[in-house]
Coordinates of C-alpha atoms (C1' of nucleotides) in Angstrom, one line a residue:
Chain A
M767 CA 0.0 0.0 0.0
L768 CA 1.2 3.5 -0.8
L769 CA 1.8 6.0 1.9
T770 CA -0.1 8.6 0.0
R771 CA -3.3 6.6 0.6
L772 CA -2.8 6.8 4.3
A773 CA -2.0 10.5 4.2
D774 CA -5.2 11.1 2.2
V775 CA -7.4 9.1 4.6
S776 CA -5.8 10.8 7.6
R777 CA -6.6 14.2 6.1
E778 CA -10.1 13.1 5.4
V779 CA -10.6 11.8 8.9
A780 CA -9.2 15.1 10.3
A781 CA -11.7 17.0 8.1
T782 CA -14.8 15.4 9.4
A783 CA -16.2 15.9 12.9
A784 CA -18.5 12.9 13.0
R785 CA -17.0 10.0 14.8
S786 CA -19.1 7.5 12.9
R787 CA -17.7 8.8 9.6
K788 CA -14.1 8.8 11.0
I789 CA -14.6 5.1 12.0
A790 CA -16.0 4.2 8.6
L791 CA -13.1 5.8 6.8
L792 CA -10.6 3.9 8.9
A793 CA -12.5 0.7 8.4
E794 CA -12.4 1.1 4.7
L795 CA -8.7 1.5 4.6
F796 CA -8.1 -1.4 7.0
R797 CA -10.1 -3.7 4.7
D798 CA -7.9 -2.8 1.8
A799 CA -4.6 -3.4 3.6
E800 CA -2.5 -6.4 2.6
P801 CA -1.6 -8.7 5.5
D802 CA 2.0 -7.5 5.6
D803 CA 0.8 -3.9 5.7
V804 CA -1.5 -4.4 8.7
P805 CA 1.0 -4.2 11.5
I806 CA 2.1 -0.8 10.1
V807 CA -1.2 0.6 8.8
I808 CA -3.1 0.1 12.0
P809 CA -0.7 2.1 14.3
Y810 CA -0.1 4.7 11.6
L811 CA -3.8 5.4 11.4
A812 CA -4.1 5.4 15.2
G813 CA -1.5 8.2 15.1
R814 CA 1.4 6.2 16.4
L815 CA 4.6 4.5 15.1
P816 CA 4.9 0.7 15.6
Q817 CA 8.5 1.3 16.7
G818 CA 7.3 3.4 19.6
R819 CA 10.3 5.5 20.5
L820 CA 12.5 6.7 17.6
G821 CA 14.9 9.2 19.3
V822 CA 13.8 11.8 16.7
G823 CA 11.8 14.9 17.6
W824 CA 11.2 18.4 16.4
K825 CA 14.8 19.3 16.4
A826 CA 16.0 16.5 14.1
L827 CA 13.1 17.3 11.8
G828 CA 14.1 20.9 11.8
Q829 CA 15.0 21.9 8.3
S830 CA 12.4 21.5 5.6
V831 CA 13.3 19.3 2.6
P832 CA 11.9 19.9 -0.9
P833 CA 9.0 17.4 -1.5
A834 CA 9.0 14.7 -4.2
D835 CA 6.9 15.3 -7.3
G836 CA 4.9 12.1 -7.1
P837 CA 4.0 9.5 -4.5
T838 CA 6.3 6.4 -4.7
L839 CA 6.8 5.5 -1.0
T840 CA 5.1 2.4 0.2
V841 CA 4.0 1.9 3.8
R842 CA 6.5 -1.0 4.2
E843 CA 9.4 1.0 2.9
V844 CA 8.7 3.9 5.2
D845 CA 8.5 1.5 8.1
A846 CA 11.8 -0.1 7.2
R847 CA 13.5 3.3 7.0
L848 CA 12.1 4.4 10.3
T849 CA 13.3 1.1 11.9
E850 CA 16.7 1.8 10.6
L851 CA 16.5 5.4 12.0
G852 CA 15.6 4.2 15.4
E853 CA 18.5 1.8 15.6
V854 CA 21.2 4.4 15.0
S855 CA 23.2 5.1 18.1
G856 CA 26.6 6.2 19.4
P857 CA 28.7 9.3 18.6
G858 CA 27.6 11.0 15.4
S859 CA 24.2 9.4 15.6
Q860 CA 22.4 12.7 15.6
A861 CA 23.9 13.8 12.3
E862 CA 23.2 10.3 10.9
R863 CA 19.6 10.4 12.0
A864 CA 19.2 13.9 10.5
R865 CA 20.6 12.6 7.2
L866 CA 18.2 9.6 7.2
V867 CA 15.2 11.8 8.0
A868 CA 16.1 14.2 5.2
A869 CA 16.4 11.3 2.7
L870 CA 13.0 10.0 3.8
M871 CA 11.3 13.4 3.6
G872 CA 12.9 14.0 0.2
A873 CA 11.2 10.9 -1.2
A874 CA 7.8 12.1 0.2
T875 CA 5.3 14.4 -1.4
A876 CA 4.2 17.5 0.5
G877 CA 1.1 15.7 1.8
E878 CA 3.1 12.7 2.8
Q879 CA 5.6 15.0 4.6
R880 CA 2.9 16.5 6.7
F881 CA 1.6 13.1 7.7
L882 CA 5.0 11.7 8.5
L883 CA 5.8 14.8 10.6
G884 CA 2.7 14.3 12.6
L885 CA 3.5 10.6 13.2
I886 CA 7.0 11.2 14.3
T887 CA 6.2 14.1 16.6
G888 CA 3.0 12.3 17.8
E889 CA 0.7 15.2 16.7
V890 CA -1.4 13.8 13.9
R891 CA -4.4 15.8 15.0
Q892 CA -6.9 13.8 13.0
G893 CA -9.3 13.5 15.9
A894 CA -8.8 9.7 16.0
L895 CA -6.3 7.7 18.0
D896 CA -6.3 4.2 19.4
A897 CA -9.9 4.1 20.5
L898 CA -11.4 5.0 17.1
A899 CA -8.9 2.8 15.3
A900 CA -10.2 -0.1 17.4
E901 CA -13.8 0.8 16.4
G902 CA -12.7 0.9 12.8
L903 CA -11.0 -2.4 13.1
A904 CA -14.2 -3.9 14.6
Q905 CA -16.1 -2.5 11.7
A906 CA -13.6 -3.8 9.1
T907 CA -13.7 -7.3 10.5
G908 CA -17.2 -7.7 11.7
A909 CA -16.1 -8.3 15.3
P910 CA -18.2 -6.8 18.1
P911 CA -16.6 -3.5 19.2
A912 CA -16.8 -4.4 22.9
D913 CA -14.9 -7.6 22.3
V914 CA -12.2 -5.8 20.3
R915 CA -11.8 -3.2 23.1
R916 CA -11.5 -5.9 25.7
A917 CA -8.9 -7.7 23.7
V918 CA -6.9 -4.5 23.3
M919 CA -7.0 -4.0 27.1
L920 CA -5.8 -7.5 27.7
A921 CA -3.2 -7.5 25.0
G922 CA -2.0 -4.0 26.1
S923 CA -1.7 -3.1 22.4
L924 CA -3.9 -2.5 19.4
Q925 CA -1.4 -4.0 16.9
A926 CA -1.4 -7.5 18.3
V927 CA -5.2 -7.6 18.3
A928 CA -5.3 -6.2 14.8
Q929 CA -3.0 -8.7 13.4
A930 CA -4.8 -11.7 14.9
L931 CA -8.2 -10.3 13.9
L932 CA -7.3 -9.6 10.3
A933 CA -5.5 -12.9 9.9
Q934 CA -8.0 -15.2 11.6
G935 CA -11.2 -13.3 12.0
P936 CA -13.3 -12.6 15.1
A937 CA -12.7 -16.0 16.6
A938 CA -9.1 -14.9 17.3
L939 CA -10.3 -12.6 20.0
D940 CA -10.8 -15.5 22.4
R941 CA -7.1 -16.0 22.6
F942 CA -6.7 -12.7 24.4
R943 CA -7.0 -13.5 28.1
L944 CA -5.4 -12.2 31.2
T945 CA -2.1 -14.0 31.3
V946 CA 0.6 -13.7 34.0
G947 CA 3.6 -12.1 32.4
R948 CA 1.6 -10.1 29.9
P949 CA 0.6 -6.6 31.2
V950 CA -3.0 -5.2 30.8
L951 CA -3.9 -1.6 30.6
P952 CA -4.5 -0.3 34.2
M953 CA -7.8 1.0 35.4
L954 CA -7.8 4.8 35.9
A955 CA -9.8 7.2 38.1
H956 CA -12.0 10.2 37.5
S957 CA -11.9 13.3 39.8
A958 CA -14.4 14.3 42.4
S959 CA -14.4 17.6 44.3
S960 CA -15.2 16.1 47.7
V961 CA -15.5 12.8 49.6
A962 CA -19.2 13.6 50.0
E963 CA -19.7 13.9 46.3
A964 CA -17.7 10.7 45.6
V965 CA -19.5 8.6 48.3
G966 CA -22.9 10.1 47.1
K967 CA -22.2 8.9 43.6
L968 CA -20.8 5.4 44.4
G969 CA -22.8 4.2 47.4
A970 CA -21.0 1.3 49.2
C971 CA -17.4 2.0 48.7
A972 CA -13.8 1.8 49.9
V973 CA -11.9 5.0 50.6
E974 CA -8.2 4.4 50.0
E975 CA -5.1 6.4 50.6
K976 CA -3.8 7.9 47.4
L977 CA 0.0 7.6 47.3
D978 CA 2.0 10.1 45.2
G979 CA 4.4 7.6 43.5
I980 CA 4.6 5.5 40.3
R981 CA 1.8 3.1 39.3
V982 CA 3.0 -0.5 39.0
Q983 CA 1.6 -3.8 37.8
V984 CA 3.4 -6.7 39.3
H985 CA 3.4 -10.1 37.7
R986 CA 4.8 -13.2 39.5
D987 CA 5.0 -16.6 37.8
G988 CA 6.9 -18.9 40.1
D989 CA 10.3 -17.4 40.6
V990 CA 9.9 -14.9 37.8
V991 CA 8.7 -11.4 38.6
R992 CA 8.0 -8.6 36.1
V993 CA 7.1 -5.0 36.9
Y994 CA 5.3 -2.8 34.5
T995 CA 4.4 1.0 34.4
R996 CA 1.1 2.6 33.6
T997 CA 2.1 2.6 29.9
L998 CA 3.2 -1.1 30.2
D999 CA 6.9 -0.4 30.0
D1000 CA 8.9 -3.1 31.7
I1001 CA 10.9 -1.6 34.6
T1002 CA 11.6 -4.7 36.6
D1003 CA 15.4 -4.2 36.5
R1004 CA 15.1 -0.8 38.1
L1005 CA 13.1 -2.0 41.1
P1006 CA 14.8 -5.0 42.8
E1007 CA 12.9 -4.2 46.0
V1008 CA 9.6 -4.9 44.3
T1009 CA 10.9 -8.2 42.9
R1010 CA 12.0 -9.2 46.4
A1011 CA 8.7 -8.2 47.9
A1012 CA 6.7 -10.2 45.3
L1013 CA 8.9 -13.3 45.9
G1014 CA 8.2 -12.9 49.6
L1015 CA 4.5 -13.3 49.2
A1016 CA 2.7 -16.6 49.8
G1017 CA 1.2 -17.0 46.3
R1018 CA 3.3 -18.3 43.4
R1019 CA 1.2 -16.9 40.5
F1020 CA -0.5 -13.6 40.6
V1021 CA -1.0 -10.1 39.1
L1022 CA -1.2 -7.2 41.5
D1023 CA -1.9 -3.5 41.0
G1024 CA -0.3 -0.9 43.2
E1025 CA 2.0 2.0 43.6
V1026 CA 5.7 2.2 44.3
I1027 CA 6.9 5.0 46.5
A1028 CA 9.9 6.1 48.5
F1029 CA 9.5 6.7 52.3
D1030 CA 12.0 8.6 54.5
D1031 CA 13.4 7.3 57.8
T1032 CA 10.4 8.4 59.7
G1033 CA 8.0 6.6 57.4
R1034 CA 6.7 9.8 55.7
P1035 CA 6.4 9.8 51.9
R1036 CA 9.3 11.5 50.1
S1037 CA 8.4 14.0 47.4
F1038 CA 7.2 12.8 44.1
Q1039 CA 10.3 14.2 42.5
E1040 CA 12.5 11.9 44.6
T1041 CA 10.4 8.8 43.9
A1042 CA 10.3 9.5 40.2
G1043 CA 14.0 10.2 40.0
R1044 CA 14.7 6.9 41.7
V1045 CA 12.4 4.9 39.4
G1046 CA 13.9 6.7 36.4
S1047 CA 17.4 5.7 37.3
R1048 CA 18.4 2.8 35.2
V1049 CA 22.2 2.9 34.8
D1050 CA 23.4 2.4 38.4
V1051 CA 20.4 0.9 40.1
A1052 CA 22.3 -0.4 43.1
T1053 CA 23.5 3.1 44.1
A1054 CA 20.1 4.7 43.4
A1055 CA 18.4 2.0 45.5
E1056 CA 20.7 2.6 48.4
A1057 CA 20.1 6.3 48.4
V1058 CA 16.3 6.2 47.8
P1059 CA 14.8 2.8 48.6
V1060 CA 11.2 2.3 47.4
S1061 CA 8.4 0.2 48.7
P1062 CA 5.5 -1.4 46.7
V1063 CA 2.1 -0.8 48.2
F1064 CA -0.8 -2.7 46.6
F1065 CA -4.5 -2.0 46.2
D1066 CA -5.9 -4.6 43.8
A1067 CA -5.5 -8.1 42.6
L1068 CA -6.2 -8.9 38.9
S1069 CA -5.2 -12.6 38.9
V1070 CA -4.4 -15.1 41.6
D1071 CA -3.5 -18.8 40.9
D1072 CA -4.6 -18.5 37.3
R1073 CA -8.0 -17.2 38.3
D1074 CA -8.9 -14.1 36.3
L1075 CA -10.4 -11.7 38.8
L1076 CA -11.1 -8.8 36.5
D1077 CA -14.9 -9.2 36.3
L1078 CA -15.3 -9.8 40.0
P1079 CA -16.6 -6.9 42.2
F1080 CA -13.9 -4.9 43.9
A1081 CA -14.9 -6.3 47.3
E1082 CA -14.0 -9.8 46.2
R1083 CA -10.8 -8.8 44.4
H1084 CA -9.7 -7.0 47.6
A1085 CA -10.5 -10.1 49.7
E1086 CA -8.1 -12.0 47.4
L1087 CA -5.5 -9.3 47.8
A1088 CA -5.8 -9.3 51.6
R1089 CA -5.3 -13.1 51.6
L1090 CA -2.1 -12.7 49.7
V1091 CA -0.5 -9.5 50.8
P1092 CA 0.1 -8.6 54.5
E1093 CA -1.2 -5.3 55.9
P1094 CA 1.8 -2.9 55.6
M1095 CA 2.2 -3.7 51.9
R1096 CA -1.5 -2.8 51.3
V1097 CA -2.9 0.7 50.9
R1098 CA -4.7 2.0 54.0
R1099 CA -8.4 2.1 53.6
A1100 CA -11.8 2.7 55.3
L1101 CA -15.2 1.4 54.3
A1102 CA -18.3 3.4 53.8
A1103 CA -21.8 1.9 53.5
G1104 CA -23.4 5.1 52.2
P1105 CA -23.8 8.9 52.9
D1106 CA -24.1 8.3 56.7
D1107 CA -20.5 7.5 56.8
V1108 CA -19.3 10.7 55.0
P1109 CA -18.1 12.4 58.2
A1110 CA -16.0 9.3 59.1
M1111 CA -14.5 9.2 55.6
E1112 CA -13.7 12.9 55.8
G1113 CA -11.8 12.1 59.0
F1114 CA -9.9 9.4 57.1
L1115 CA -9.0 11.9 54.4
A1116 CA -7.7 14.3 57.0
G1117 CA -5.6 11.6 58.6
T1118 CA -4.2 10.6 55.1
L1119 CA -3.2 14.2 54.4
A1120 CA -1.7 14.5 57.9
R1121 CA 0.5 11.5 57.1
G1122 CA 1.8 13.4 54.0
H1123 CA -0.2 11.7 51.2
E1124 CA -1.9 13.2 48.2
G1125 CA -5.5 12.5 49.0
V1126 CA -7.9 9.5 48.6
V1127 CA -9.4 7.3 45.9
V1128 CA -13.0 6.3 46.5
K1129 CA -13.9 3.0 44.9
A1130 CA -17.3 1.3 44.4
L1131 CA -17.2 -2.1 46.1
D1132 CA -19.4 -3.7 43.4
A1133 CA -17.4 -2.6 40.3
P1134 CA -15.3 -4.8 38.1
Y1135 CA -11.8 -3.9 37.1
S1136 CA -12.3 -1.7 33.9
A1137 CA -8.9 -2.2 32.3
G1138 CA -7.8 0.7 30.2
R1139 CA -10.8 2.8 31.0
R1140 CA -11.2 5.8 33.2
G1141 CA -14.1 4.1 34.8
A1142 CA -16.5 6.2 36.8
S1143 CA -16.2 3.7 39.7
W1144 CA -12.9 5.1 40.9
L1145 CA -13.0 8.7 42.0
K1146 CA -9.9 10.6 43.3
V1147 CA -10.3 13.4 45.8
K1148 CA -7.4 15.8 46.4
P1149 CA -7.3 19.1 48.2
V1150 CA -7.1 22.1 45.9
H1151 CA -5.1 25.2 46.8
T1152 CA -5.7 28.6 45.2
L1153 CA -3.7 31.7 44.6
D1154 CA -4.2 35.1 43.0
L1155 CA -1.3 35.6 40.6
V1156 CA -0.4 38.1 37.9
V1157 CA 0.0 37.4 34.2
L1158 CA 3.5 38.3 33.1
A1159 CA 3.4 36.9 29.5
A1160 CA 1.4 34.6 27.2
E1161 CA 2.3 32.2 24.5
W1162 CA 0.6 31.7 21.1
G1163 CA -1.4 28.4 21.1
H1164 CA -1.2 25.6 18.6
G1165 CA -3.7 23.4 16.8
R1166 CA -7.2 24.6 17.6
R1167 CA -5.7 27.4 19.7
T1168 CA -3.7 28.8 16.8
G1169 CA -4.0 32.6 16.8
K1170 CA -5.0 32.8 20.4
L1171 CA -2.8 33.6 23.4
S1172 CA -3.0 30.4 25.4
N1173 CA -0.2 29.5 27.8
L1174 CA 0.1 32.1 30.6
H1175 CA 3.2 32.9 32.5
L1176 CA 2.2 33.3 36.2
G1177 CA 4.0 35.6 38.7
A1178 CA 3.7 36.1 42.5
R1179 CA 4.7 39.4 44.1
T1180 CA 8.2 39.6 45.6
A1181 CA 9.5 41.6 48.6
D1182 CA 11.1 44.2 46.3
G1183 CA 7.8 45.1 44.6
G1184 CA 8.5 43.0 41.5
F1185 CA 7.1 39.6 40.4
A1186 CA 8.7 36.2 40.3
M1187 CA 7.5 33.7 37.7
L1188 CA 6.1 30.5 39.3
G1189 CA 5.2 28.5 36.2
K1190 CA 2.8 28.4 33.3
T1191 CA -0.7 27.2 32.6
F1192 CA -3.0 26.7 29.6
K1193 CA -5.7 24.8 31.5
G1194 CA -9.2 25.8 32.6
M1195 CA -10.0 28.3 29.9
T1196 CA -13.2 28.0 27.8
D1197 CA -13.1 29.1 24.2
A1198 CA -14.8 32.4 25.2
L1199 CA -12.3 33.1 27.9
L1200 CA -9.5 32.3 25.5
L1201 CA -10.8 34.9 23.1
W1202 CA -11.3 37.4 25.9
Q1203 CA -7.8 37.0 27.2
T1204 CA -6.2 37.2 23.8
E1205 CA -7.8 40.7 23.3
R1206 CA -7.0 41.8 26.8
L1207 CA -3.4 40.7 26.8
R1208 CA -2.8 42.2 23.4
D1209 CA -3.8 45.5 24.9
L1210 CA -1.4 45.0 27.8
A1211 CA 1.5 43.8 25.5
V1212 CA 4.8 45.6 25.9
E1213 CA 6.9 43.4 23.7
E1214 CA 6.1 40.9 20.9
H1215 CA 8.1 37.7 20.5
G1216 CA 7.9 34.9 18.1
W1217 CA 6.4 32.7 20.8
G1218 CA 4.0 35.3 22.3
V1219 CA 3.9 38.6 24.1
T1220 CA 5.2 40.0 27.4
V1221 CA 2.6 42.2 29.1
R1222 CA 2.4 44.9 31.7
P1223 CA 1.9 42.9 35.0
E1224 CA -1.7 44.2 35.6
L1225 CA -4.0 41.3 35.1
V1226 CA -4.8 39.2 38.2
V1227 CA -5.9 35.6 37.7
E1228 CA -7.1 33.1 40.3
I1229 CA -5.2 29.8 39.9
A1230 CA -5.9 26.4 41.4
Y1231 CA -3.0 24.0 42.0
D1232 CA -2.3 20.7 43.7
G1233 CA 0.9 21.6 45.5
L1234 CA 4.2 23.2 45.5
Q1235 CA 7.4 21.6 44.3
R1236 CA 11.0 22.5 44.1
S1237 CA 12.3 23.9 40.9
T1238 CA 15.7 24.8 39.4
R1239 CA 14.0 26.6 36.5
Y1240 CA 12.1 29.3 38.3
P1241 CA 13.6 32.2 40.4
A1242 CA 11.8 31.5 43.6
G1243 CA 13.1 28.0 43.6
V1244 CA 9.6 26.6 43.5
T1245 CA 6.9 26.0 41.0
L1246 CA 3.2 25.0 41.1
R1247 CA 2.0 21.5 40.4
F1248 CA -0.9 21.2 37.9
A1249 CA -1.7 24.9 37.8
R1250 CA -5.0 25.8 36.1
V1251 CA -7.1 29.0 35.7
L1252 CA -10.2 29.3 37.8
R1253 CA -11.2 32.9 36.8
Y1254 CA -9.9 36.3 36.2
R1255 CA -10.0 38.8 39.0
E1256 CA -10.5 42.1 37.4
D1257 CA -11.7 43.4 40.8
K1258 CA -8.2 42.9 42.1
R1259 CA -5.1 45.1 41.5
P1260 CA -1.7 43.4 41.0
E1261 CA -0.7 44.9 44.4
E1262 CA -3.3 42.6 45.9
A1263 CA -1.9 39.5 44.4
D1264 CA -0.3 36.7 46.6
T1265 CA 3.4 36.9 47.4
V1266 CA 6.1 34.4 47.2
E1267 CA 6.5 34.7 51.0
T1268 CA 2.9 33.7 51.8
L1269 CA 3.1 30.9 49.2
L1270 CA 6.2 29.4 50.9
A1271 CA 4.6 29.9 54.3
A1272 CA 1.6 27.8 53.1
H1273 CA 3.9 24.9 52.1
P1274 CA 6.5 24.7 54.9
E1275 CA 7.6 21.1 53.9
V1276 CA 8.7 22.4 50.5
A1277 CA 10.1 25.7 51.6
R1278 CA 12.3 24.1 54.3
Chain B
dT1188 C1' -35.3 15.9 24.7
dT1189 C1' -31.7 16.2 27.9
dC1190 C1' -27.8 14.1 30.1
dC1191 C1' -23.5 12.1 30.5
dG1192 C1' -19.6 8.8 29.2
dA1193 C1' -15.8 8.5 26.3
dC1194 C1' -12.3 10.8 23.4
dA1195 C1' -9.2 13.8 21.6
dG1196 C1' -6.6 17.9 22.1
dT1197 C1' -3.7 21.3 24.6
dG1198 C1' -0.1 21.6 26.9
dG1199 C1' 2.3 21.9 32.4
dG1200 C1' 7.0 20.4 35.5
dG1201 C1' 10.5 17.1 36.7
dT1202 C1' 14.1 13.5 36.0
dC1203 C1' 17.3 10.5 33.6
dG1204 C1' 20.5 9.4 30.0
dC1205 C1' 22.7 10.3 25.7
dA1206 C1' 25.1 13.2 22.3
dA1207 C1' 26.9 17.4 21.1
dT1208 C1' 29.3 21.6 22.4
Chain C
dA1200 C1' 31.6 20.1 32.5
dT1201 C1' 27.6 21.9 30.6
dT1202 C1' 23.7 22.1 27.5
dG1203 C1' 20.0 20.5 24.6
dC1204 C1' 16.9 16.9 23.5
dG1205 C1' 13.9 12.9 23.7
dA1206 C1' 11.4 9.6 26.5
dC1207 C1' 8.5 8.9 30.2
dC1208 C1' 6.8 9.7 34.9
dC1209 C1' 3.0 12.6 37.2
dC1210 C1' -1.3 15.3 35.4
dA1211 C1' -6.3 19.0 34.6
dC1212 C1' -9.4 20.7 31.9
dT1213 C1' -12.7 21.8 27.8
dA1214 C1' -15.2 20.6 23.5
dT1215 C1' -17.6 17.4 21.0
dC1216 C1' -20.1 13.3 19.5
dG1217 C1' -23.5 10.0 20.1
dG1218 C1' -25.7 6.6 22.9
dA1219 C1' -28.4 6.3 27.4
dA1220 C1' -32.0 7.9 30.2

DNA sequence: TTCCGACAGTGGGGTCGCAAT
DNA sequence: ATTGCGACCCCACTATCGGAA
């Protein structure tokens, strides 16, 4: 199959808003793909590369190359060239990669170049990714969409399911079962603004400590343990403590879901930055493990002794977990029967925060494990802080925000009467607000840059954030975590904005 | 008819490790 | 030694479509 066909379909998919039409377009193309094209065409039209990481980004794609006159590239040839590209390493590799990219781009037409650029940078912007590709695959093969989705969750990848489905038909889906040693997409949580709201929605539920660490899925098959991240990367070698812990448990075959986190000598959780740095260290693991030991803490069991627990209610899965995993290696929890228990659950949340954790996750006791979905049966509740900050600058947006000032630079007042930048945010704005702030900030602009404008520090904006963290990038030595806009405060003057001093006083554990 | 779940898009900060300067 | 970049951890929020209620 020619690449130009994919580029055309991708453009057509991008041009339609109707999901049903996007799915139909994808299905039509999948049907036309030759068997050898399938493992490439499917991920390409899901907006991804089958190679995953390539080591090539915006910079390597930098200079534009004159496009070819006519389409000659086949999908398989492109894939072969990109595989070669991904395998280049060692000194001089950057120049070599740039040369290979230029050669590939030179063989592509203008339309193909745009498509390739989107694929490599992960910004296809066609309004269809894995989920719609899975729907298209179902339509192309006549398999029930729900069965395809489930197979994708269990396989952890669309490609494997696509290949089996297109080669053997819908019957192949039965082969995708929960298997020890093969990771499944983890269940995710929605947000709720309070414990009362969460308990009100879910009824009988468990309220569990939310640890600020790295999500892990731990598989043990006899003496073999494997540890996977949320995106199913294998990080076993970086976490010897987790392997030891899993081997110390009574069961010999199981799949557990949990979090890995570093505690200090007093048993309080270390900052997310410290845990993430440890888990990210892969060269000298022994030294890193000595400096920052981590502990696994589990909250769910997906499989025990070859019994697939995914469809069981959470209450039953947790009973299995409790049989297998002793108390300190399980997440702390409290049970609520209904709204009458809200005060007790609020007390549990307060205790959790006092112990230094992020918040709680409220989980319906009767819900199955919805692998890969942000099921409504898990609701996280975290305290939200707010600040009144001053807009110092704004950056031009991309994609659907092109032409609008989008990303705000936020400043707090300093002792000398100036402002210290604390970070940026682009979150929380409606389209109307985006339009308004673009006008307003243009009026306040004192300098135009390629990336945006700096403005007179006059506009006060109320910002919500999850916490403060240390920073080497910003002048106050701290930055906001997950900052988002709540509303503009035109009733406030910049002299009334919050100061760095009060911010630090509100987070003594970070300011220390 | 209205409501709401699922998706895609738009980016944020940090850390590690590699290659280039 | 330092800097720039890519990959991958954590993530919030809005707009939209289309099925459920």
